[in-house]
XYZ file of C-alpha atoms in Angstrom:
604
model
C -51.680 -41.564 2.879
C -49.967 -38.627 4.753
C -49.161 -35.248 3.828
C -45.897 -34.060 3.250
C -45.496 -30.407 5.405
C -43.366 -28.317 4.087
C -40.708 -27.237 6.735
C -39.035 -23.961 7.753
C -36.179 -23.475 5.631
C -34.459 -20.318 6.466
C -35.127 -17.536 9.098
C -38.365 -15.753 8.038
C -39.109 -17.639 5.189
C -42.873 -17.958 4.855
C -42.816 -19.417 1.575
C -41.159 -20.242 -1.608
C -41.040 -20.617 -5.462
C -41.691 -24.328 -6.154
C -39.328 -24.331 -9.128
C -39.256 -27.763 -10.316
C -40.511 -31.309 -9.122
C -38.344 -33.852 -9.552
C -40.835 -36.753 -9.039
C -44.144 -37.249 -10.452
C -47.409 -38.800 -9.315
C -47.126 -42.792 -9.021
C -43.438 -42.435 -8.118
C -41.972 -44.657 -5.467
C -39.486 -42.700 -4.332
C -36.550 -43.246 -1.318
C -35.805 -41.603 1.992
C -33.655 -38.497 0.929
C -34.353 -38.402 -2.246
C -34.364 -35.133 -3.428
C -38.482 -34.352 -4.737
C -38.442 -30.809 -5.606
C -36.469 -27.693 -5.766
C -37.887 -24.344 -4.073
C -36.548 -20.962 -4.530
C -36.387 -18.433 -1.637
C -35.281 -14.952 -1.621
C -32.132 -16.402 -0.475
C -31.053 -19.512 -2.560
C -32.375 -22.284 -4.484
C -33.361 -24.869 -1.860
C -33.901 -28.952 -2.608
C -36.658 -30.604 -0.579
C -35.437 -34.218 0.387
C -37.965 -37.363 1.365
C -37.863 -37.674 4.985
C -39.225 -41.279 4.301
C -39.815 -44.263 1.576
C -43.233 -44.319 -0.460
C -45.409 -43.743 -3.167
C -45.981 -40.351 -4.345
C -49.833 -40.333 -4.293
C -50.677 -36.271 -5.041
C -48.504 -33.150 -5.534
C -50.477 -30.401 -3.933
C -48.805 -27.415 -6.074
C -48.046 -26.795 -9.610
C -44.256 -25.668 -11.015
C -43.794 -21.899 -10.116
C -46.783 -21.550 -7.670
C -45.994 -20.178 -4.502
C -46.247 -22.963 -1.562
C -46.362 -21.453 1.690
C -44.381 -23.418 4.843
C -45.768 -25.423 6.998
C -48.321 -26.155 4.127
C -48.799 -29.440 2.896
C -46.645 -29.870 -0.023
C -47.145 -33.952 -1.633
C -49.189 -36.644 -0.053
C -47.204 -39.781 -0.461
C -48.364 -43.253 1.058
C -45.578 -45.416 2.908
C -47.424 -48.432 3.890
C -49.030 -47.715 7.169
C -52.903 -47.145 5.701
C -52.622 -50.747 4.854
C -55.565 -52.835 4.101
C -55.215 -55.206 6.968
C -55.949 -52.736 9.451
C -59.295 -52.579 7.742
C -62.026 -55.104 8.868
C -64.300 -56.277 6.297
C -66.866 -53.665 6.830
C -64.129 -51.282 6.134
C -63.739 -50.561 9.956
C -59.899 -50.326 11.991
C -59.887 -53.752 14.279
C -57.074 -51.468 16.552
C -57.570 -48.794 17.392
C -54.237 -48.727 19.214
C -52.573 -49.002 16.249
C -54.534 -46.406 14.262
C -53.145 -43.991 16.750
C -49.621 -45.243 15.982
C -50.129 -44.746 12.431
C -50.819 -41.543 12.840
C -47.524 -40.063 14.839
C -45.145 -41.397 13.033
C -45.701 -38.864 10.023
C -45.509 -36.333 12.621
C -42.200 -37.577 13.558
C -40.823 -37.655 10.259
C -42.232 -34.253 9.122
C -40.229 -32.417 12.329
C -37.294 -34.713 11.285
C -37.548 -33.197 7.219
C -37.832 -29.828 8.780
C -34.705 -30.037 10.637
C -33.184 -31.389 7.753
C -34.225 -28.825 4.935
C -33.362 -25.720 7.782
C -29.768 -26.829 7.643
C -29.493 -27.215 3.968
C -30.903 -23.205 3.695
C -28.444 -22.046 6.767
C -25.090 -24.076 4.812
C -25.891 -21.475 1.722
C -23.658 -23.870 -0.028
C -23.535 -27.436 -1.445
C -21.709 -28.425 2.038
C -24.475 -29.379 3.944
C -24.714 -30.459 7.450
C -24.256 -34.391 8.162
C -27.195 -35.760 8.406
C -26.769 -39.591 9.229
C -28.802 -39.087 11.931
C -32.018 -38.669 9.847
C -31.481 -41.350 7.792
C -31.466 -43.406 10.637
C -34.262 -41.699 12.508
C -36.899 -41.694 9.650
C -36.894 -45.028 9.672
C -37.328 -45.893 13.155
C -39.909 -43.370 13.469
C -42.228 -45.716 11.456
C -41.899 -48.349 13.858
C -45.166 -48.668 16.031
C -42.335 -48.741 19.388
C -40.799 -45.492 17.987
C -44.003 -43.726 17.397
C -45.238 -44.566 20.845
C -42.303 -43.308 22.200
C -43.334 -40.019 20.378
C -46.236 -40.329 22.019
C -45.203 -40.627 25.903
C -42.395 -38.191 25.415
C -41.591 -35.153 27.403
C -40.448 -31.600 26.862
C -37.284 -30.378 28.417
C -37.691 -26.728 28.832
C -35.002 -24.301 28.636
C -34.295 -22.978 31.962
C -32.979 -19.366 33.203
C -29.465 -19.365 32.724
C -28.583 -15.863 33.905
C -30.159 -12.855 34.902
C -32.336 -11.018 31.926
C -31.061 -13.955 29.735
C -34.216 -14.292 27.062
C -32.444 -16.446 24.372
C -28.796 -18.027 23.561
C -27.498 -19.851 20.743
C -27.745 -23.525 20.436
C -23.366 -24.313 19.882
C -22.862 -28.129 20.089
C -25.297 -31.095 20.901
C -23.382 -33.817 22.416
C -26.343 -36.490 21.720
C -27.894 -37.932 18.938
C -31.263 -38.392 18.586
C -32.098 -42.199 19.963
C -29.150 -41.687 22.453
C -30.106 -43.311 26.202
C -28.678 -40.544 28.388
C -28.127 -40.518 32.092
C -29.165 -37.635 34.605
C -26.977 -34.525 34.883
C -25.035 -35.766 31.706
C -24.204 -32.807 29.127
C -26.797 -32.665 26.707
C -25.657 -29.587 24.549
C -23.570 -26.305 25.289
C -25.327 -23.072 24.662
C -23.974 -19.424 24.478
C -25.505 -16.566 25.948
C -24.627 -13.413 26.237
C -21.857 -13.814 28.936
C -20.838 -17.049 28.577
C -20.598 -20.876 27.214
C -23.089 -22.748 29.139
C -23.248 -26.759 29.782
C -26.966 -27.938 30.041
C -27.414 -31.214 31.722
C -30.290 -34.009 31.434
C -32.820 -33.396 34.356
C -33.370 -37.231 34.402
C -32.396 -40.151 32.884
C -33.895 -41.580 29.382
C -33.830 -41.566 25.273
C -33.633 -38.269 23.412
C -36.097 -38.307 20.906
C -36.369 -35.022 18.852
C -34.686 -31.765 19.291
C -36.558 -28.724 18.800
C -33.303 -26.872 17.674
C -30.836 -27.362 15.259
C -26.990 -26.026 15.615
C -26.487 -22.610 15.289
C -30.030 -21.836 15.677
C -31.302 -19.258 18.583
C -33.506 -21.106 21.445
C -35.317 -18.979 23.685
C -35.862 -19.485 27.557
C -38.927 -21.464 29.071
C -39.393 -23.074 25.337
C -39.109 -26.928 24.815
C -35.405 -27.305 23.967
C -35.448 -30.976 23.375
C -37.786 -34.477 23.857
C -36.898 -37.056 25.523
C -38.757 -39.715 27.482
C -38.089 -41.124 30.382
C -36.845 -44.801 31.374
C -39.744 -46.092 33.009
C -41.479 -44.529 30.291
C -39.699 -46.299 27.818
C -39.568 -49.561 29.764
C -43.246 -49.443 29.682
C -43.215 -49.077 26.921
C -41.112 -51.751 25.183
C -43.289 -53.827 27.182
C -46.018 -52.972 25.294
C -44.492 -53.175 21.627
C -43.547 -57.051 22.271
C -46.910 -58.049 22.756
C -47.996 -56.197 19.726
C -45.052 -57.745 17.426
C -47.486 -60.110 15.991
C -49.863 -57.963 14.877
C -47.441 -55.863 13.366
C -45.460 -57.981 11.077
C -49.080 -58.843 9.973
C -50.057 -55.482 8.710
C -47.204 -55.124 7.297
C -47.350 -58.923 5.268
C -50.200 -57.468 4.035
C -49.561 -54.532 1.612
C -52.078 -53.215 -0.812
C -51.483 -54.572 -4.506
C -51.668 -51.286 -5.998
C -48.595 -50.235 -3.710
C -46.475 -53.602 -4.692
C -47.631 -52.622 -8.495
C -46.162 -48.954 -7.893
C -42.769 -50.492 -5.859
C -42.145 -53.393 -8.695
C -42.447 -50.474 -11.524
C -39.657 -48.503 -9.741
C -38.017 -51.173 -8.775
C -37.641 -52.404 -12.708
C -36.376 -48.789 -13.739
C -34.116 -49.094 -10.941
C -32.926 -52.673 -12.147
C -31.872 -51.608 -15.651
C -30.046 -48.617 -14.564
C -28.069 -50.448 -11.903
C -27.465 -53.573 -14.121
C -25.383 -51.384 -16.645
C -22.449 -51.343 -13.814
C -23.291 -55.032 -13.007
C -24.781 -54.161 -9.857
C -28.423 -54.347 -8.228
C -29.357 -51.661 -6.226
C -30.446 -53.771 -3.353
C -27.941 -55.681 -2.953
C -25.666 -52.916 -2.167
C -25.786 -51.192 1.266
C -26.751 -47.870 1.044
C -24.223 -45.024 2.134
C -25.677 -41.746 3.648
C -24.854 -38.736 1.757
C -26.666 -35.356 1.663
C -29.052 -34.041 -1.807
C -26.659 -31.891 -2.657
C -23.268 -34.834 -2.614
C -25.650 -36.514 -4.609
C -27.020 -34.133 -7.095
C -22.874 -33.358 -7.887
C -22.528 -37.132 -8.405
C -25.435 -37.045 -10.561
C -23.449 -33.813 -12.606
C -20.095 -36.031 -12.897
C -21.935 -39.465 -13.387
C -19.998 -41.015 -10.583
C -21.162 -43.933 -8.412
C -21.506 -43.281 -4.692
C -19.837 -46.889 -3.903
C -16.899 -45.641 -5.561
C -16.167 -42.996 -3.066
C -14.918 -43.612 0.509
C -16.258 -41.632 2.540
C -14.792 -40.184 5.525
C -18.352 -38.576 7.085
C -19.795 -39.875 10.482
C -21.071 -43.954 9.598
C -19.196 -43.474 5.924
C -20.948 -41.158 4.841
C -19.647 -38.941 1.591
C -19.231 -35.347 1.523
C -18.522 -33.159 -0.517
C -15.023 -32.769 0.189
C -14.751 -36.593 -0.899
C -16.196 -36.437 -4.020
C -14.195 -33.332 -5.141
C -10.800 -35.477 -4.144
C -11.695 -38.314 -5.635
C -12.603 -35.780 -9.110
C -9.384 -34.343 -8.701
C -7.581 -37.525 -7.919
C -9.157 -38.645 -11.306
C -8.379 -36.032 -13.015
C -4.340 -36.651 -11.921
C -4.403 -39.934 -12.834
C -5.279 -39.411 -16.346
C -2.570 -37.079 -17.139
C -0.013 -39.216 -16.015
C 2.393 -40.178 -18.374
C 2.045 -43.745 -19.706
C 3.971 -45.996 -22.369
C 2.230 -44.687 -25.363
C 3.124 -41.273 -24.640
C 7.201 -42.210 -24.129
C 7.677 -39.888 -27.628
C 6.320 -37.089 -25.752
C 8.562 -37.479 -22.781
C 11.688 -37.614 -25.160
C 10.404 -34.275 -26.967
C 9.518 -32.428 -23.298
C 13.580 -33.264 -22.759
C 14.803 -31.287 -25.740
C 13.155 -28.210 -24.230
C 14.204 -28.813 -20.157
C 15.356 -25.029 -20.394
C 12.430 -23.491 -21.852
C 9.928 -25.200 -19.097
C 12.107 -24.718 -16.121
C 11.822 -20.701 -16.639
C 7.955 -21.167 -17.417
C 8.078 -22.703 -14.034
C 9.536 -20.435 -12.636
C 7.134 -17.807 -13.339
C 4.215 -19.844 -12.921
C 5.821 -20.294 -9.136
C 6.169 -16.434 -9.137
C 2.462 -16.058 -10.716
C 1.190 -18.883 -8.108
C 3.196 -17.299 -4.721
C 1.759 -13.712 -5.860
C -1.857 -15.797 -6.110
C -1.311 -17.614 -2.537
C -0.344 -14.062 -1.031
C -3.539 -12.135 -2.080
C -5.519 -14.997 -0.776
C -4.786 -14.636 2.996
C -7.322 -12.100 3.013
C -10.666 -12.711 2.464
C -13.853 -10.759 2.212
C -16.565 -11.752 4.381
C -19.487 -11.222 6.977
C -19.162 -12.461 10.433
C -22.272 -11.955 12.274
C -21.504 -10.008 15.655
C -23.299 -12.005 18.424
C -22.632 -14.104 21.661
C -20.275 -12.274 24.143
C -18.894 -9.973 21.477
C -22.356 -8.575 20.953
C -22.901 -8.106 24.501
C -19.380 -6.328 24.951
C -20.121 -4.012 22.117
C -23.539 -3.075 23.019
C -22.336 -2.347 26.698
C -19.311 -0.583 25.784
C -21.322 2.037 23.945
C -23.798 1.921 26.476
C -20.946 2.809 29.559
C -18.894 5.475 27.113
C -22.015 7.207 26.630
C -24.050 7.190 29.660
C -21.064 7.443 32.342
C -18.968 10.835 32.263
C -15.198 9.183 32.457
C -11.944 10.791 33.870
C -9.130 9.274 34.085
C -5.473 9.667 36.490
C -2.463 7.829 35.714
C 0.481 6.913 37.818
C 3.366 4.703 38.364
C 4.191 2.214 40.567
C 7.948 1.224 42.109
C 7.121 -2.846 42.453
C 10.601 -4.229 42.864
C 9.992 -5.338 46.725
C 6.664 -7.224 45.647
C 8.333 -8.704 42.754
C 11.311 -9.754 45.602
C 8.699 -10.814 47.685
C 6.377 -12.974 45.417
C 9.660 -14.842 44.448
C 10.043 -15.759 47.919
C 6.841 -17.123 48.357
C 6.132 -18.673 44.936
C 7.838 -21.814 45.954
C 5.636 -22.357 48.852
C 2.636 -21.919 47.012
C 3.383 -24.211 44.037
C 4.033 -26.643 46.801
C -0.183 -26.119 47.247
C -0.569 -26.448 43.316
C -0.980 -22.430 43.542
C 0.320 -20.524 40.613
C 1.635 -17.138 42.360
C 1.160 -14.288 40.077
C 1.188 -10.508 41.110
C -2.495 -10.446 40.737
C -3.470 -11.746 44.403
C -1.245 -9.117 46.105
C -2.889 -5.983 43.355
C -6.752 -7.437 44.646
C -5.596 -7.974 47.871
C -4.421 -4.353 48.682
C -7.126 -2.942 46.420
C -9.888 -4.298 48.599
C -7.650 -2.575 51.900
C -7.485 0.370 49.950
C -11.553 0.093 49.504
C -11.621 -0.148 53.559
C -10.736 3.592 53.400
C -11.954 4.698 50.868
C -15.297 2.646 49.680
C -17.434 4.749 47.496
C -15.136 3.169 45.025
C -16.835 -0.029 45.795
C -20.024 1.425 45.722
C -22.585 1.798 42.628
C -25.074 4.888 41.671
C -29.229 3.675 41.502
C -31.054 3.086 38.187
C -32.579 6.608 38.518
C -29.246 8.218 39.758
C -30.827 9.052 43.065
C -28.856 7.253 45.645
C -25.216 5.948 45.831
C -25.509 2.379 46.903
C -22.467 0.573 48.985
C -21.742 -2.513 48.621
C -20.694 -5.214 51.424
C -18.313 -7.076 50.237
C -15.282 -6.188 47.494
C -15.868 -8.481 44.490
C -12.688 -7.410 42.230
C -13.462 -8.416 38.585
C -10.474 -9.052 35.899
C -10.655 -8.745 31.947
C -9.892 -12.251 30.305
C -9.575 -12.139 26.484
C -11.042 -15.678 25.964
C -11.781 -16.959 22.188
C -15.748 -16.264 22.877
C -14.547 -12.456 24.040
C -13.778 -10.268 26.779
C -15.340 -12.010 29.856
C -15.137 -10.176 33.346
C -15.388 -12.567 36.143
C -14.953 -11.534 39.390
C -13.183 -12.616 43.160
C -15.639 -12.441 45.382
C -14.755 -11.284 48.925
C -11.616 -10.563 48.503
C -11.043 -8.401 51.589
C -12.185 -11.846 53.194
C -9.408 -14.159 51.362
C -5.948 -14.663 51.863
C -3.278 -14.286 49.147
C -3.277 -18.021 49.010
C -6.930 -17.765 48.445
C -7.168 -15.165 45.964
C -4.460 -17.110 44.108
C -6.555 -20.355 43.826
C -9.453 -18.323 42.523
C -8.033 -15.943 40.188
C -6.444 -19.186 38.500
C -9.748 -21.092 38.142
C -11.487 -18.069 36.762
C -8.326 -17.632 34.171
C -9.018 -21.297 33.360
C -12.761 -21.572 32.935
C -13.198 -17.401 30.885
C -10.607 -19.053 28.440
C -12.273 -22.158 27.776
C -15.520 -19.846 27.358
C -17.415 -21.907 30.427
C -17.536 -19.437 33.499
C -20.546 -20.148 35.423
C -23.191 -17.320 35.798
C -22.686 -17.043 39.306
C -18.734 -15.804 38.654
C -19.877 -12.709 35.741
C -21.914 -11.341 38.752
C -21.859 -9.095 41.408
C -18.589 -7.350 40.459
C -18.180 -4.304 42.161
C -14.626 -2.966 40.859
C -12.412 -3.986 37.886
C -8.663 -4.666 36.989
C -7.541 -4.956 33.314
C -4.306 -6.596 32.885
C -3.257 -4.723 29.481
C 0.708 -5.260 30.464
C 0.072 -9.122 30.192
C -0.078 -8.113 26.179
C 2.780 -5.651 26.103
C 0.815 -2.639 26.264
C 2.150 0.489 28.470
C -0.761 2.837 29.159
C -4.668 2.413 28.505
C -7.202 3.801 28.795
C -10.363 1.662 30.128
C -14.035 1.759 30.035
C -16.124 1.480 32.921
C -17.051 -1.623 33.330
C -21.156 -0.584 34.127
C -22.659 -0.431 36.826
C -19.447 -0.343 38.785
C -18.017 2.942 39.111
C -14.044 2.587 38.519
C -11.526 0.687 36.209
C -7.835 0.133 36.646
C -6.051 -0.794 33.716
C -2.257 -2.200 34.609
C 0.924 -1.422 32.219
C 3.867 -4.001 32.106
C 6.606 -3.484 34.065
C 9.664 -2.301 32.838
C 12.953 -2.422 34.409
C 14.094 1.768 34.132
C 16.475 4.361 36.305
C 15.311 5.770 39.299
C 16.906 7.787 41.647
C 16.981 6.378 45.353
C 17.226 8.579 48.714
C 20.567 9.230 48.426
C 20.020 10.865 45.160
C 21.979 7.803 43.158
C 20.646 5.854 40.141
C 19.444 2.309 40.249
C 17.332 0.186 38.119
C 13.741 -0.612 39.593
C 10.497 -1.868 38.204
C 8.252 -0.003 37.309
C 4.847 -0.529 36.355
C 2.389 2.058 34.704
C -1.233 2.300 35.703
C -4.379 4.350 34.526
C -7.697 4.779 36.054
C -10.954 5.604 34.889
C -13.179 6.582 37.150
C -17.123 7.800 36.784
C -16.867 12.029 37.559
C -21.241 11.282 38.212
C -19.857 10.371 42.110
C -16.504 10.622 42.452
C -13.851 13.511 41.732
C -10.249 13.759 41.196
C -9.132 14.154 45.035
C -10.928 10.946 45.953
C -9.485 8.819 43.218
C -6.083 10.224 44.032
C -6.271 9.400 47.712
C -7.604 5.625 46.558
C -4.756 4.844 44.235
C -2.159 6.068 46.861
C -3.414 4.421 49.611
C -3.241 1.345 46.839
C 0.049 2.341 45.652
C 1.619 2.414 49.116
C 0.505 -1.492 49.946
C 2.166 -2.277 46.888
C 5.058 -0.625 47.278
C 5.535 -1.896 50.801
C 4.378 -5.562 51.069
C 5.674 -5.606 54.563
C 2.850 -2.851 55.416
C 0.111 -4.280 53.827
C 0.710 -7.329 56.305
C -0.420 -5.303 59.301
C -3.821 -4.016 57.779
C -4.674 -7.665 57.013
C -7.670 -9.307 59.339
């Protein structure tokens, strides 16, 4: 006999109205069938099997309170057998005592999983969840619980600097997968960025401590796995115990087969009034809540085809095949010929109710492409936010805006382009901006430099990491060149495209969001003209870059021609440096853009 724990089933939940059981003592009841229904302060919550038995106790009444991670039902599923009992009422194994015993524990974590997602879907979607089905049952194997028993906790490494916790996106694995070392196990995002853990060693996954969506926190099991020798071992040892095992389980206690054949013979009559026996048909995975809105319509699951993970039916299935139903029974058959030849006489009259049930439904289909909701601010847009308030408030901005004549670089970049595609370089203006930034830094570096924590030094940095603003889909992400007063253009080129690449994608590496020391942001790239930036904290100066626009100017001779022009606007932090020093910066800058040909002299 072994007790049914109730899991976690939302955030903070610490217990629960138990609102109605929907099994009763004596029941033999399936994995995933739904027992009982719980209400939080959230949403009414059903409580699925995690594994096949006999209901033997229910431990609360309806509309007590049961608290989580309380025992909720005992149920027995065949392990406590008599045969592991010697005569004198004493285990002859005590191997397999020990066996018994973790594979409740393994199905209890597996319930919890389940019942967390069903409380975080607040709907009747739930999450697929093929992969308990399957689990639950291989967790009563004497090899499977062993496994339990030799596994190993992966632990959550540091994955940036001050990082405490990140969200758990995608696992790529299923439990029961056989994974190799450094293959990706799951992404996670942290504050900064989408990041790719990898298996520390080869082996089978056995349980993960986290579900989707959830938050895991550093230096906390994230997963168990166990490795190959491990498992090799053993397998070893589960094929000389085969023997005893099919014997304990030969060997079932009558009152158990009295309890199974009484369900079984409710079952029978039930399935025999659509011909069918419920064992002979294979059983297709679908979650409590698919099958409690089968139970609503009276449908039969076998009906459906389902077009879930290993068939399984969602919802989304058994609403089409509802409303496929519901089609095919207002279609017009030979009987109802009279009413076709009575719909004719009035052709007129419907085709203008059409019409303004078209106008009615077009009206409907515009108000719908908004819709109220409640997106929860978190990830790198959380981060940005909290920063951005942080930098407006703490660092005293100033700005100066200017413009600058780029029709030579423009010339020149066109000459070169071709030899750099030749490299598989994309040649953008953004090498030759960083490039003569980090000359202009040479001369004047307290723009490079940062102020201390307590504001009593200015600290100067050694080497000019120039960050850029990407807006990827996860938000703004500011990785950075490093060295650039080290690099060539060619250089600079190669990196600035990777980093493009990987902050759209959402999977820049920690290592890349560091370090920056000063900051470009490309607003022209959108359209915009002029901007005005935020500090990016705890650098010291922004540049934000306008598009360039093709406008009169007047040349020495004091005659129009068309140049291009492109706007820029600083921001700088007034805490260390002042107007004149900004000023002589961004015309030293200015003057390397203007004249390419220059800038080719200052270069080491």
């Amino acid at each position: 006999m072994n007790d049914f724990i109730l899991p976690d089933i939302g955030e903070g939940i610490v217990e629960c109205e138990l609102v109605k059981w929907l099994i009763k003592e004596g029941d033999v009841i399936e994995e995933d069938q739904p027992v009982a229904e719980v209400m939080t302060d959230k949403a009414l919550v059903e409580i699925p099997a995690p594994h096949a038995g006999t209901v033997v106790k229910l431990y609360c009444q309806e509309g007590e309170i049961a608290r989580v991670h309380a025992p909720l039902f005992a149920v027995d599923d065949g392990s406590d057998s008599n045969s592991d009992k010697t005569g004198h009422g004493e285990r002859e194994d005590d191997h397999a005592g020990d066996v018994m015993v973790a594979a409740p524990a393994r199905s209890t974590a597996q319930a919890q999983s389940a019942a967390s997602q069903a409380v975080s879907s607040q709907s009747d979607v739930a999450a697929p969840a093929s992969a308990l089905s399957v689990s639950n049952g291989a967790a009563t194997t004497p090899t499977a619980a062993a496994l339990e028993r030799r596994s190993r906790d992966f632990i959550l490494p540091d994955i940036g600097e001050g990082i405490v916790e990140c969200e758990v996106v995608t696992w790529h694995v299923a439990e029961g997968d056989t994974v190799e070392e450094d293959q990706t196990i799951v992404d996670v995002m942290t504050d900064k960025a989408l990041v790719e853990i990898t298996a520390s060693e080869p082996g089978r996954i056995v349980r993960f401590h986290y579900a989707q969506g959830e938050n895991a926190r550093v230096h906390t099991p994230l997963y168990a796995y166990v490795p190959d020798e491990e498992a090799e071992a053993e397998s070893t040892e589960s094929t000389e115990s085969d023997v005893t095992s099919s014997e304990r389980k030969q060997a079932q206690p009558e009152r158990l087969a009295e309890h199974r054949q009484a369900g079984d013979d409710k079952s029978d009559d039930k399935s025999k009034q659509d011909g069918r026996h419920e064992e002979s048909q294979r059983r297709i995975p679908a979650t409590p809540a698919v099958r409690r809105l089968l139970r609503e319509h009276q449908l039969d699951i076998q009906v459906i085809a389902g077009s879930g993970r290993n068939g399984r039916v969602l919802k989304e299935d058994v609403l089409a095949y509802l409303k496929q139903s519901e089609a095919h029974e207002t279609d017009v058959t030979p009987d109802d010929s009279h009413k076709v030849g009575a719909a004719a006489e009035t052709d007129k009259t419907a085709a203008e109710a059409c019409a303004v049930v078209s106008d009615v439904a077009s009206d409907e289909e515009r108000s719908s492409r908004l819709e109220s909701k409640a997106v929860p601010l978190k990830g790198v847009a959380a981060v940005m936010a909290r920063r951005m308030v942080q930098a407006s408030t703490q660092i005293p901005h100033f700005h100066y805006g200017d413009e600058l004549d780029i029709t030579d670089l423009l010339a020149l970049r066109a000459r070169l382009k071709v030899r750099a595609e030749q490299q598989g370089i994309r040649l953008t203006l953004m090498p030759f901006i960083m490039k003569a930034m980090a000359l202009a830094v040479i001369e004047e570096p307290i723009l490079n430099a940062r102020l201390s924590e307590d504001e009593s030094e200015i600290l100067y940095q050694g080497a000019c990491n120039i960050g850029m603003a990407v807006d990827s889909a996860s938000g703004l992400m500011v990785p950075n060149v490093k060295g650039v007063e080290r690099l060539s253009i060619l250089e600079i080129a190669r990196e600035v495209g990777r980093l493009t690449e990987a902050a759209r994608s959402g999977r820049v590496a920690q290592a890349d969001l560091k370090g920056g020391t000063l900051s470009i942001s490309n607003i022209g790239a959108l359209g915009g003209t002029y901007a005005a930036p935020i500090i990016n904290q705890p650098e010291v100066a922004i540049v934000a870059l306008g598009r360039t626009q093709r406008l009169p100017r007047f040349d020495g001779e004091g005659n129009v021609c068309a140049r291009d022009i492109m706007t820029i606007t600083w921001a700088g932090d007034h805490r260390i440096i002042d107007g004149g020093t900004i000023a002589r910066f961004s015309n030293l800058w200015k003057h390397y853009l203007e004249h390419p040909d220059e800038m080719l002299l200052s270069l080491s």
